PDB file of C-alpha atoms in Angstrom:
ATOM      1  CA  MET D   9     -69.940  47.038  32.960  1.00  0.00           C
ATOM      2  CA  ALA D  10     -71.673  43.930  31.643  1.00  0.00           C
ATOM      3  CA  VAL D  11     -71.455  42.195  34.998  1.00  0.00           C
ATOM      4  CA  ASN D  12     -74.092  44.570  36.380  1.00  0.00           C
ATOM      5  CA  ASN D  13     -76.685  43.039  34.059  1.00  0.00           C
ATOM      6  CA  LEU D  14     -76.344  39.727  35.887  1.00  0.00           C
ATOM      7  CA  TYR D  15     -76.677  41.053  39.409  1.00  0.00           C
ATOM      8  CA  ASN D  16     -80.457  41.067  39.846  1.00  0.00           C
ATOM      9  CA  ILE D  17     -80.962  37.353  39.321  1.00  0.00           C
ATOM     10  CA  ALA D  18     -77.685  36.493  41.027  1.00  0.00           C
ATOM     11  CA  THR D  19     -78.534  38.506  44.137  1.00  0.00           C
ATOM     12  CA  LEU D  20     -81.720  36.523  44.736  1.00  0.00           C
ATOM     13  CA  ILE D  21     -79.902  33.244  44.144  1.00  0.00           C
ATOM     14  CA  LYS D  22     -77.030  34.143  46.453  1.00  0.00           C
ATOM     15  CA  ARG D  23     -79.359  35.230  49.241  1.00  0.00           C
ATOM     16  CA  LEU D  24     -81.293  31.988  48.965  1.00  0.00           C
ATOM     17  CA  GLU D  25     -77.984  30.155  49.199  1.00  0.00           C
ATOM     18  CA  ALA D  26     -77.002  32.171  52.255  1.00  0.00           C
ATOM     19  CA  VAL D  27     -80.329  31.475  53.972  1.00  0.00           C
ATOM     20  CA  ALA D  28     -80.094  27.758  53.213  1.00  0.00           C
ATOM     21  CA  SER D  29     -76.519  27.625  54.467  1.00  0.00           C
ATOM     22  CA  ARG D  30     -77.373  29.390  57.710  1.00  0.00           C
ATOM     23  CA  LEU D  31     -80.371  27.179  58.321  1.00  0.00           C
ATOM     24  CA  GLU D  32     -78.086  24.184  57.878  1.00  0.00           C
ATOM     25  CA  ASP D  33     -75.763  25.702  60.478  1.00  0.00           C
ATOM     26  CA  VAL D  34     -78.665  26.188  62.875  1.00  0.00           C
ATOM     27  CA  ALA D  35     -79.933  22.656  62.334  1.00  0.00           C
ATOM     28  CA  SER D  36     -76.477  21.212  63.005  1.00  0.00           C
ATOM     29  CA  SER D  37     -76.159  23.029  66.327  1.00  0.00           C
ATOM     30  CA  THR D  38     -79.631  22.663  67.842  1.00  0.00           C
ATOM     31  CA  ALA D  39     -78.299  21.605  71.218  1.00  0.00           C
ATOM     32  CA  SER D  40     -76.328  24.790  71.765  1.00  0.00           C
ATOM     33  CA  LEU D  41     -79.282  26.881  70.618  1.00  0.00           C
ATOM     34  CA  GLY D  42     -81.731  25.099  72.908  1.00  0.00           C
ATOM     35  CA  LEU D  43     -84.161  24.134  70.147  1.00  0.00           C
ATOM     36  CA  HIS D  44     -86.676  21.387  70.781  1.00  0.00           C
ATOM     37  CA  PRO D  45     -86.553  18.369  68.432  1.00  0.00           C
ATOM     38  CA  GLY D  46     -89.707  19.503  66.632  1.00  0.00           C
ATOM     39  CA  GLU D  47     -88.289  22.970  66.038  1.00  0.00           C
ATOM     40  CA  ALA D  48     -85.057  21.490  64.729  1.00  0.00           C
ATOM     41  CA  ASP D  49     -87.054  19.364  62.280  1.00  0.00           C
ATOM     42  CA  ILE D  50     -88.782  22.489  60.957  1.00  0.00           C
ATOM     43  CA  VAL D  51     -85.438  24.200  60.413  1.00  0.00           C
ATOM     44  CA  ARG D  52     -84.118  21.172  58.526  1.00  0.00           C
ATOM     45  CA  ASP D  53     -87.253  21.011  56.386  1.00  0.00           C
ATOM     46  CA  ILE D  54     -86.905  24.664  55.373  1.00  0.00           C
ATOM     47  CA  ALA D  55     -83.233  24.179  54.550  1.00  0.00           C
ATOM     48  CA  THR D  56     -84.097  21.119  52.465  1.00  0.00           C
ATOM     49  CA  VAL D  57     -86.626  23.117  50.441  1.00  0.00           C
ATOM     50  CA  LEU D  58     -84.283  26.052  49.838  1.00  0.00           C
ATOM     51  CA  ALA D  59     -81.137  24.085  49.038  1.00  0.00           C
ATOM     52  CA  PRO D  60     -82.256  22.739  45.618  1.00  0.00           C
ATOM     53  CA  ILE D  61     -83.338  26.244  44.601  1.00  0.00           C
ATOM     54  CA  SER D  62     -79.963  27.737  45.464  1.00  0.00           C
ATOM     55  CA  THR D  63     -77.854  24.916  44.064  1.00  0.00           C
ATOM     56  CA  ASN D  64     -79.845  24.575  40.821  1.00  0.00           C
ATOM     57  CA  PRO D  65     -80.703  28.169  39.874  1.00  0.00           C
ATOM     58  CA  PRO D  66     -82.132  29.263  36.529  1.00  0.00           C
ATOM     59  CA  GLU D  67     -79.484  30.214  34.026  1.00  0.00           C
ATOM     60  CA  PRO D  68     -78.766  33.967  33.996  1.00  0.00           C
ATOM     61  CA  GLN D  69     -78.483  35.879  30.751  1.00  0.00           C
ATOM     62  CA  ARG D  70     -74.769  35.926  29.963  1.00  0.00           C
ATOM     63  CA  GLN D  71     -73.006  38.815  28.294  1.00  0.00           C
ATOM     64  CA  PHE D  72     -69.370  37.896  27.865  1.00  0.00           C
ATOM     65  CA  SER D  73     -66.730  39.848  25.993  1.00  0.00           C
ATOM     66  CA  GLY D  74     -65.899  36.811  23.895  1.00  0.00           C
ATOM     67  CA  ALA D  75     -62.990  35.376  25.884  1.00  0.00           C
ATOM     68  CA  ALA D  76     -63.067  31.575  26.078  1.00  0.00           C
ATOM     69  CA  LEU D  77     -63.929  29.986  29.408  1.00  0.00           C
ATOM     70  CA  ALA D  78     -62.077  27.040  30.892  1.00  0.00           C
ATOM     71  CA  ARG D  79     -65.330  25.063  30.869  1.00  0.00           C
ATOM     72  CA  PRO D  80     -68.547  25.471  28.845  1.00  0.00           C
ATOM     73  CA  PRO D  81     -70.802  28.140  30.433  1.00  0.00           C
ATOM     74  CA  GLU D  82     -73.617  25.644  31.019  1.00  0.00           C
ATOM     75  CA  ASP D  83     -71.335  23.629  33.327  1.00  0.00           C
ATOM     76  CA  LEU D  84     -70.432  26.592  35.518  1.00  0.00           C
ATOM     77  CA  PRO D  85     -72.113  27.571  38.802  1.00  0.00           C
ATOM     78  CA  VAL D  86     -73.681  31.022  38.693  1.00  0.00           C
ATOM     79  CA  ASP D  87     -70.975  32.244  41.111  1.00  0.00           C
ATOM     80  CA  VAL D  88     -68.203  31.424  38.681  1.00  0.00           C
ATOM     81  CA  THR D  89     -70.131  32.743  35.687  1.00  0.00           C
ATOM     82  CA  LEU D  90     -70.501  36.101  37.415  1.00  0.00           C
ATOM     83  CA  PHE D  91     -66.871  36.109  38.436  1.00  0.00           C
ATOM     84  CA  ASP D  92     -65.720  35.335  34.890  1.00  0.00           C
ATOM     85  CA  THR D  93     -67.713  38.296  33.616  1.00  0.00           C
ATOM     86  CA  PHE D  94     -66.194  40.532  36.275  1.00  0.00           C
ATOM     87  CA  VAL D  95     -62.688  39.396  35.324  1.00  0.00           C
ATOM     88  CA  GLN D  96     -63.242  39.956  31.623  1.00  0.00           C
ATOM     89  CA  THR D  97     -64.680  43.432  32.103  1.00  0.00           C
ATOM     90  CA  GLY D  98     -62.410  44.525  34.959  1.00  0.00           C
ATOM     91  CA  ILE D  99     -59.085  42.714  35.132  1.00  0.00           C
ATOM     92  CA  ASP D 100     -58.427  42.316  31.425  1.00  0.00           C
ATOM     93  CA  PRO D 101     -58.435  46.071  30.585  1.00  0.00           C
ATOM     94  CA  PHE D 102     -56.084  46.765  33.498  1.00  0.00           C
ATOM     95  CA  LEU D 103     -53.782  43.951  32.422  1.00  0.00           C
ATOM     96  CA  GLU D 104     -53.728  45.283  28.859  1.00  0.00           C
ATOM     97  CA  LEU D 105     -52.663  48.772  29.972  1.00  0.00           C
ATOM     98  CA  SER D 106     -50.054  47.282  32.299  1.00  0.00           C
ATOM     99  CA  GLN D 107     -48.561  45.309  29.420  1.00  0.00           C
ATOM    100  CA  LYS D 108     -48.287  48.520  27.397  1.00  0.00           C
ATOM    101  CA  ILE D 109     -46.336  50.153  30.221  1.00  0.00           C
ATOM    102  CA  GLY D 110     -44.238  47.013  30.541  1.00  0.00           C
ATOM    103  CA  GLY D 111     -41.427  46.102  32.918  1.00  0.00           C
ATOM    104  CA  VAL D 112     -42.136  45.531  36.595  1.00  0.00           C
ATOM    105  CA  VAL D 113     -45.561  47.171  36.247  1.00  0.00           C
ATOM    106  CA  ALA D 114     -46.605  44.455  33.809  1.00  0.00           C
ATOM    107  CA  GLU D 115     -45.009  41.790  35.997  1.00  0.00           C
ATOM    108  CA  GLN D 116     -46.936  42.945  39.039  1.00  0.00           C
ATOM    109  CA  ALA D 117     -50.220  43.164  37.114  1.00  0.00           C
ATOM    110  CA  THR D 118     -49.745  39.590  35.920  1.00  0.00           C
ATOM    111  CA  LEU D 119     -49.423  38.518  39.547  1.00  0.00           C
ATOM    112  CA  LEU D 120     -52.648  40.352  40.393  1.00  0.00           C
ATOM    113  CA  LYS D 121     -54.408  38.441  37.621  1.00  0.00           C
ATOM    114  CA  LYS D 122     -52.947  35.238  39.060  1.00  0.00           C
ATOM    115  CA  GLY D 123     -54.567  36.135  42.378  1.00  0.00           C
ATOM    116  CA  PHE D 124     -57.977  36.483  40.756  1.00  0.00           C
ATOM    117  CA  ASP D 125     -57.421  33.167  38.971  1.00  0.00           C
ATOM    118  CA  ALA D 126     -56.809  31.577  42.381  1.00  0.00           C
ATOM    119  CA  GLN D 127     -60.069  33.083  43.609  1.00  0.00           C
ATOM    120  CA  ARG D 128     -61.914  31.558  40.675  1.00  0.00           C
ATOM    121  CA  ARG D 129     -60.630  28.128  41.675  1.00  0.00           C
ATOM    122  CA  ILE D 130     -61.764  28.738  45.257  1.00  0.00           C
ATOM    123  CA  LEU D 131     -65.269  29.694  44.123  1.00  0.00           C
ATOM    124  CA  LEU D 132     -65.495  26.656  41.864  1.00  0.00           C
ATOM    125  CA  ILE D 133     -64.415  24.292  44.642  1.00  0.00           C
ATOM    126  CA  ILE D 134     -66.593  25.839  47.342  1.00  0.00           C
ATOM    127  CA  SER D 135     -69.651  25.635  45.092  1.00  0.00           C
ATOM    128  CA  GLN D 136     -69.274  21.849  45.376  1.00  0.00           C
ATOM    129  CA  ALA D 137     -68.251  21.559  49.045  1.00  0.00           C
ATOM    130  CA  LYS D 138     -69.878  21.704  52.451  1.00  0.00           C
ATOM    131  CA  LYS D 139     -68.652  24.323  54.887  1.00  0.00           C
ATOM    132  CA  PRO D 140     -66.209  22.838  57.410  1.00  0.00           C
ATOM    133  CA  HIS D 141     -67.795  22.563  60.861  1.00  0.00           C
ATOM    134  CA  GLY D 142     -65.020  21.828  63.333  1.00  0.00           C
ATOM    135  CA  ASP D 143     -63.406  19.443  60.849  1.00  0.00           C
ATOM    136  CA  LYS D 144     -59.677  20.038  61.255  1.00  0.00           C
ATOM    137  CA  ALA D 145     -58.811  18.266  58.007  1.00  0.00           C
ATOM    138  CA  ALA D 146     -61.311  20.390  56.067  1.00  0.00           C
ATOM    139  CA  GLU D 147     -60.123  23.572  57.770  1.00  0.00           C
ATOM    140  CA  LYS D 148     -56.548  22.711  56.817  1.00  0.00           C
ATOM    141  CA  ALA D 149     -57.674  22.089  53.238  1.00  0.00           C
ATOM    142  CA  TYR D 150     -59.356  25.497  53.230  1.00  0.00           C
ATOM    143  CA  GLY D 151     -56.174  27.136  54.480  1.00  0.00           C
ATOM    144  CA  ASN D 152     -54.222  25.445  51.697  1.00  0.00           C
ATOM    145  CA  LEU D 153     -56.815  26.666  49.216  1.00  0.00           C
ATOM    146  CA  LEU D 154     -56.230  30.260  50.331  1.00  0.00           C
ATOM    147  CA  GLN D 155     -52.428  29.985  50.353  1.00  0.00           C
ATOM    148  CA  PRO D 156     -51.898  30.919  46.661  1.00  0.00           C
ATOM    149  CA  ILE D 157     -53.592  34.263  47.306  1.00  0.00           C
ATOM    150  CA  GLU D 158     -51.254  34.978  50.217  1.00  0.00           C
ATOM    151  CA  ASP D 159     -48.319  34.046  47.991  1.00  0.00           C
ATOM    152  CA  VAL D 160     -49.497  36.440  45.275  1.00  0.00           C
ATOM    153  CA  ILE D 161     -49.825  39.333  47.718  1.00  0.00           C
ATOM    154  CA  SER D 162     -46.340  38.630  49.084  1.00  0.00           C
ATOM    155  CA  SER D 163     -44.870  38.575  45.568  1.00  0.00           C
ATOM    156  CA  ILE D 164     -46.636  41.818  44.640  1.00  0.00           C
ATOM    157  CA  ARG D 165     -45.226  43.552  47.715  1.00  0.00           C
ATOM    158  CA  ARG D 166     -41.768  42.108  47.074  1.00  0.00           C
ATOM    159  CA  ILE D 167     -41.706  43.762  43.645  1.00  0.00           C
ATOM    160  CA  GLN D 168     -42.782  47.022  45.260  1.00  0.00           C
ATOM    161  CA  GLN D 169     -39.995  46.930  47.851  1.00  0.00           C
ATOM    162  CA  GLU D 170     -37.331  45.886  45.363  1.00  0.00           C
ATOM    163  CA  ASN D 171     -38.116  48.954  43.246  1.00  0.00           C
ATOM    164  CA  ARG D 172     -38.216  51.558  45.978  1.00  0.00           C
ATOM    165  CA  GLY D 173     -36.787  54.819  44.682  1.00  0.00           C
ATOM    166  CA  THR D 174     -37.491  54.049  41.016  1.00  0.00           C
ATOM    167  CA  SER D 175     -39.864  55.943  38.734  1.00  0.00           C
ATOM    168  CA  ALA D 176     -42.311  53.027  38.900  1.00  0.00           C
ATOM    169  CA  PHE D 177     -42.508  52.933  42.705  1.00  0.00           C
ATOM    170  CA  ASN D 178     -45.764  54.885  43.028  1.00  0.00           C
ATOM    171  CA  MET D 179     -47.498  52.655  40.491  1.00  0.00           C
ATOM    172  CA  LEU D 180     -46.163  49.520  42.154  1.00  0.00           C
ATOM    173  CA  SER D 181     -47.289  50.812  45.553  1.00  0.00           C
ATOM    174  CA  THR D 182     -50.781  51.474  44.200  1.00  0.00           C
ATOM    175  CA  VAL D 183     -51.158  47.826  43.253  1.00  0.00           C
ATOM    176  CA  ALA D 184     -49.439  46.588  46.417  1.00  0.00           C
ATOM    177  CA  ASP D 185     -51.876  48.459  48.657  1.00  0.00           C
ATOM    178  CA  GLY D 186     -54.883  47.478  46.570  1.00  0.00           C
ATOM    179  CA  SER D 187     -53.876  43.816  46.457  1.00  0.00           C
ATOM    180  CA  PHE D 188     -55.102  43.266  50.014  1.00  0.00           C
ATOM    181  CA  ALA D 189     -58.594  43.200  48.496  1.00  0.00           C
ATOM    182  CA  LEU D 190     -57.747  39.699  47.276  1.00  0.00           C
ATOM    183  CA  THR D 191     -58.231  38.427  50.824  1.00  0.00           C
ATOM    184  CA  TRP D 192     -62.007  38.929  50.578  1.00  0.00           C
ATOM    185  CA  THR D 193     -62.493  35.175  50.122  1.00  0.00           C
ATOM    186  CA  ALA D 194     -61.536  34.703  53.784  1.00  0.00           C
ATOM    187  CA  VAL D 195     -63.971  37.369  55.055  1.00  0.00           C
ATOM    188  CA  GLU D 196     -67.231  35.860  56.315  1.00  0.00           C
ATOM    189  CA  SER D 197     -69.316  39.033  56.483  1.00  0.00           C
ATOM    190  CA  ARG D 198     -69.481  42.073  54.198  1.00  0.00           C
ATOM    191  CA  PRO D 199     -66.404  41.201  52.112  1.00  0.00           C
ATOM    192  CA  TRP D 200     -66.959  44.267  49.948  1.00  0.00           C
ATOM    193  CA  LYS D 201     -65.588  46.289  52.864  1.00  0.00           C
ATOM    194  CA  GLN D 202     -62.224  44.658  52.251  1.00  0.00           C
ATOM    195  CA  ALA D 203     -62.279  45.852  48.646  1.00  0.00           C
ATOM    196  CA  GLU D 204     -63.372  49.362  49.618  1.00  0.00           C
ATOM    197  CA  GLU D 205     -60.704  49.720  52.305  1.00  0.00           C
ATOM    198  CA  SER D 206     -57.994  48.405  49.999  1.00  0.00           C
ATOM    199  CA  LEU D 207     -59.039  50.867  47.305  1.00  0.00           C
ATOM    200  CA  THR D 208     -58.843  53.704  49.824  1.00  0.00           C
ATOM    201  CA  MET D 209     -55.299  52.625  50.676  1.00  0.00           C
ATOM    202  CA  ALA D 210     -54.396  52.485  46.979  1.00  0.00           C
ATOM    203  CA  HIS D 211     -55.547  56.083  46.483  1.00  0.00           C
ATOM    204  CA  PHE D 212     -52.536  57.457  48.369  1.00  0.00           C
ATOM    205  CA  PHE D 213     -49.991  56.369  45.765  1.00  0.00           C
ATOM    206  CA  GLY D 214     -52.443  56.245  42.867  1.00  0.00           C
ATOM    207  CA  ASN D 215     -53.215  59.926  43.255  1.00  0.00           C
ATOM    208  CA  LYS D 216     -49.489  60.651  43.222  1.00  0.00           C
ATOM    209  CA  VAL D 217     -49.278  58.960  39.831  1.00  0.00           C
ATOM    210  CA  LEU D 218     -52.158  61.119  38.595  1.00  0.00           C
ATOM    211  CA  LYS D 219     -50.317  64.245  39.727  1.00  0.00           C
ATOM    212  CA  GLU D 220     -47.124  63.130  37.991  1.00  0.00           C
ATOM    213  CA  HIS D 221     -48.744  62.448  34.613  1.00  0.00           C
ATOM    214  CA  PRO D 222     -51.150  64.506  32.484  1.00  0.00           C
ATOM    215  CA  ARG D 223     -54.772  63.510  32.091  1.00  0.00           C
ATOM    216  CA  GLY D 224     -55.214  61.089  29.213  1.00  0.00           C
ATOM    217  CA  SER D 225     -51.678  59.738  29.451  1.00  0.00           C
ATOM    218  CA  LEU D 226     -51.127  55.987  29.552  1.00  0.00           C
ATOM    219  CA  GLU D 227     -50.196  56.174  33.231  1.00  0.00           C
ATOM    220  CA  ALA D 228     -53.302  58.196  34.113  1.00  0.00           C
ATOM    221  CA  GLN D 229     -55.513  55.731  32.247  1.00  0.00           C
ATOM    222  CA  TRP D 230     -53.780  52.925  34.122  1.00  0.00           C
ATOM    223  CA  VAL D 231     -54.647  54.448  37.508  1.00  0.00           C
ATOM    224  CA  GLU D 232     -58.236  55.163  36.510  1.00  0.00           C
ATOM    225  CA  THR D 233     -58.656  51.593  35.260  1.00  0.00           C
ATOM    226  CA  PHE D 234     -57.220  50.250  38.512  1.00  0.00           C
ATOM    227  CA  TYR D 235     -59.634  52.375  40.537  1.00  0.00           C
ATOM    228  CA  ALA D 236     -62.529  51.205  38.362  1.00  0.00           C
ATOM    229  CA  LEU D 237     -61.461  47.589  38.823  1.00  0.00           C
ATOM    230  CA  PHE D 238     -61.648  47.694  42.602  1.00  0.00           C
ATOM    231  CA  THR D 239     -64.746  49.874  42.649  1.00  0.00           C
ATOM    232  CA  GLU D 240     -66.418  47.226  40.505  1.00  0.00           C
ATOM    233  CA  LEU D 241     -65.054  44.470  42.746  1.00  0.00           C
ATOM    234  CA  ALA D 242     -66.682  46.101  45.776  1.00  0.00           C
ATOM    235  CA  SER D 243     -70.004  46.391  43.914  1.00  0.00           C
ATOM    236  CA  PHE D 244     -69.729  42.800  42.718  1.00  0.00           C
ATOM    237  CA  LEU D 245     -69.112  41.508  46.242  1.00  0.00           C
ATOM    238  CA  ARG D 246     -71.889  43.624  47.740  1.00  0.00           C
ATOM    239  CA  GLU D 247     -74.400  42.068  45.354  1.00  0.00           C
ATOM    240  CA  ALA D 248     -73.092  38.524  44.872  1.00  0.00           C
ATOM    241  CA  TYR D 249     -71.606  37.785  48.306  1.00  0.00           C
ATOM    242  CA  PRO D 250     -73.262  40.019  50.920  1.00  0.00           C
ATOM    243  CA  TYR D 251     -72.519  37.435  53.636  1.00  0.00           C
ATOM    244  CA  GLY D 252     -69.245  36.112  52.261  1.00  0.00           C
ATOM    245  CA  ILE D 253     -68.683  33.127  50.011  1.00  0.00           C
ATOM    246  CA  THR D 254     -71.513  30.596  50.027  1.00  0.00           C
ATOM    247  CA  TRP D 255     -70.844  26.924  50.576  1.00  0.00           C
ATOM    248  CA  ASN D 256     -72.939  24.094  49.158  1.00  0.00           C
ATOM    249  CA  SER D 257     -75.004  22.674  52.021  1.00  0.00           C
ATOM    250  CA  GLN D 258     -75.539  19.478  50.009  1.00  0.00           C
ATOM    251  CA  GLY D 259     -72.004  19.244  48.674  1.00  0.00           C
ATOM    252  CA  ASP D 260     -69.129  16.877  49.390  1.00  0.00           C
ATOM    253  CA  ALA D 261     -66.418  17.206  52.012  1.00  0.00           C
ATOM    254  CA  LEU D 262     -63.964  19.957  51.094  1.00  0.00           C
ATOM    255  CA  GLY D 263     -60.970  17.629  51.053  1.00  0.00           C
ATOM    256  CA  SER D 264     -62.700  15.337  48.570  1.00  0.00           C
ATOM    257  CA  VAL D 265     -63.576  18.224  46.261  1.00  0.00           C
ATOM    258  CA  VAL D 266     -60.021  19.586  46.371  1.00  0.00           C
ATOM    259  CA  THR D 267     -58.608  16.154  45.570  1.00  0.00           C
ATOM    260  CA  ARG D 268     -61.039  15.730  42.689  1.00  0.00           C
ATOM    261  CA  ASP D 269     -60.176  19.185  41.335  1.00  0.00           C
ATOM    262  CA  ALA D 270     -56.453  18.418  41.405  1.00  0.00           C
ATOM    263  CA  ALA D 271     -56.853  15.094  39.597  1.00  0.00           C
TER     264      ALA D 271
END
């Protein structure tokens, strides 16, 4: 997929961001770590040097499928640019096949896309915000930011349960089990594991669909595209977010960014 062509430059940028963020964490908790004032100053100096590099990276070469973005590419953080490419090359083909099948399968796929849209908003906001450090208001704002993803997963599973015993149940169960991968934004370390484990869960019902329908059929293509989607998600997360989502150490308070985004 085209998103792979962006990984090399993005990986370096994301790791610089992660290092800068962790150095900021260390500098903000020097007392608990037992660092001397001079050592703390060194940590802060290193973080100050790295932060501009991570927050103002060189523009990666973009290879989009042609779908319009909500904002011009030059205004987007590299995180969101990568995510947009992943969506266009991964989610869109799955959504197209789901629409061809129609009915509750299409309805559920639309909800899955809504979940990825919510993740895009999270990435855009976090790229402008500092990580909450014991700030209850910011932590509450973060919880509210994640709530739409929880709502999507609940709606996806509701459709599954309401159609138990129907011919579409195995397909609906495939998506329901895989949808837990959407929670990766709340995982602080190795979020790709969440995608891999969710894909493994989805195999149980997905493989049943493959047994029920001949190779090359619309349903078989649908399952294979779903598998490819979450395989690509795991690869994307492994490269772009090896330590979880990266906050902006020089950004604004999360509550302020959320308010500004909603305006």
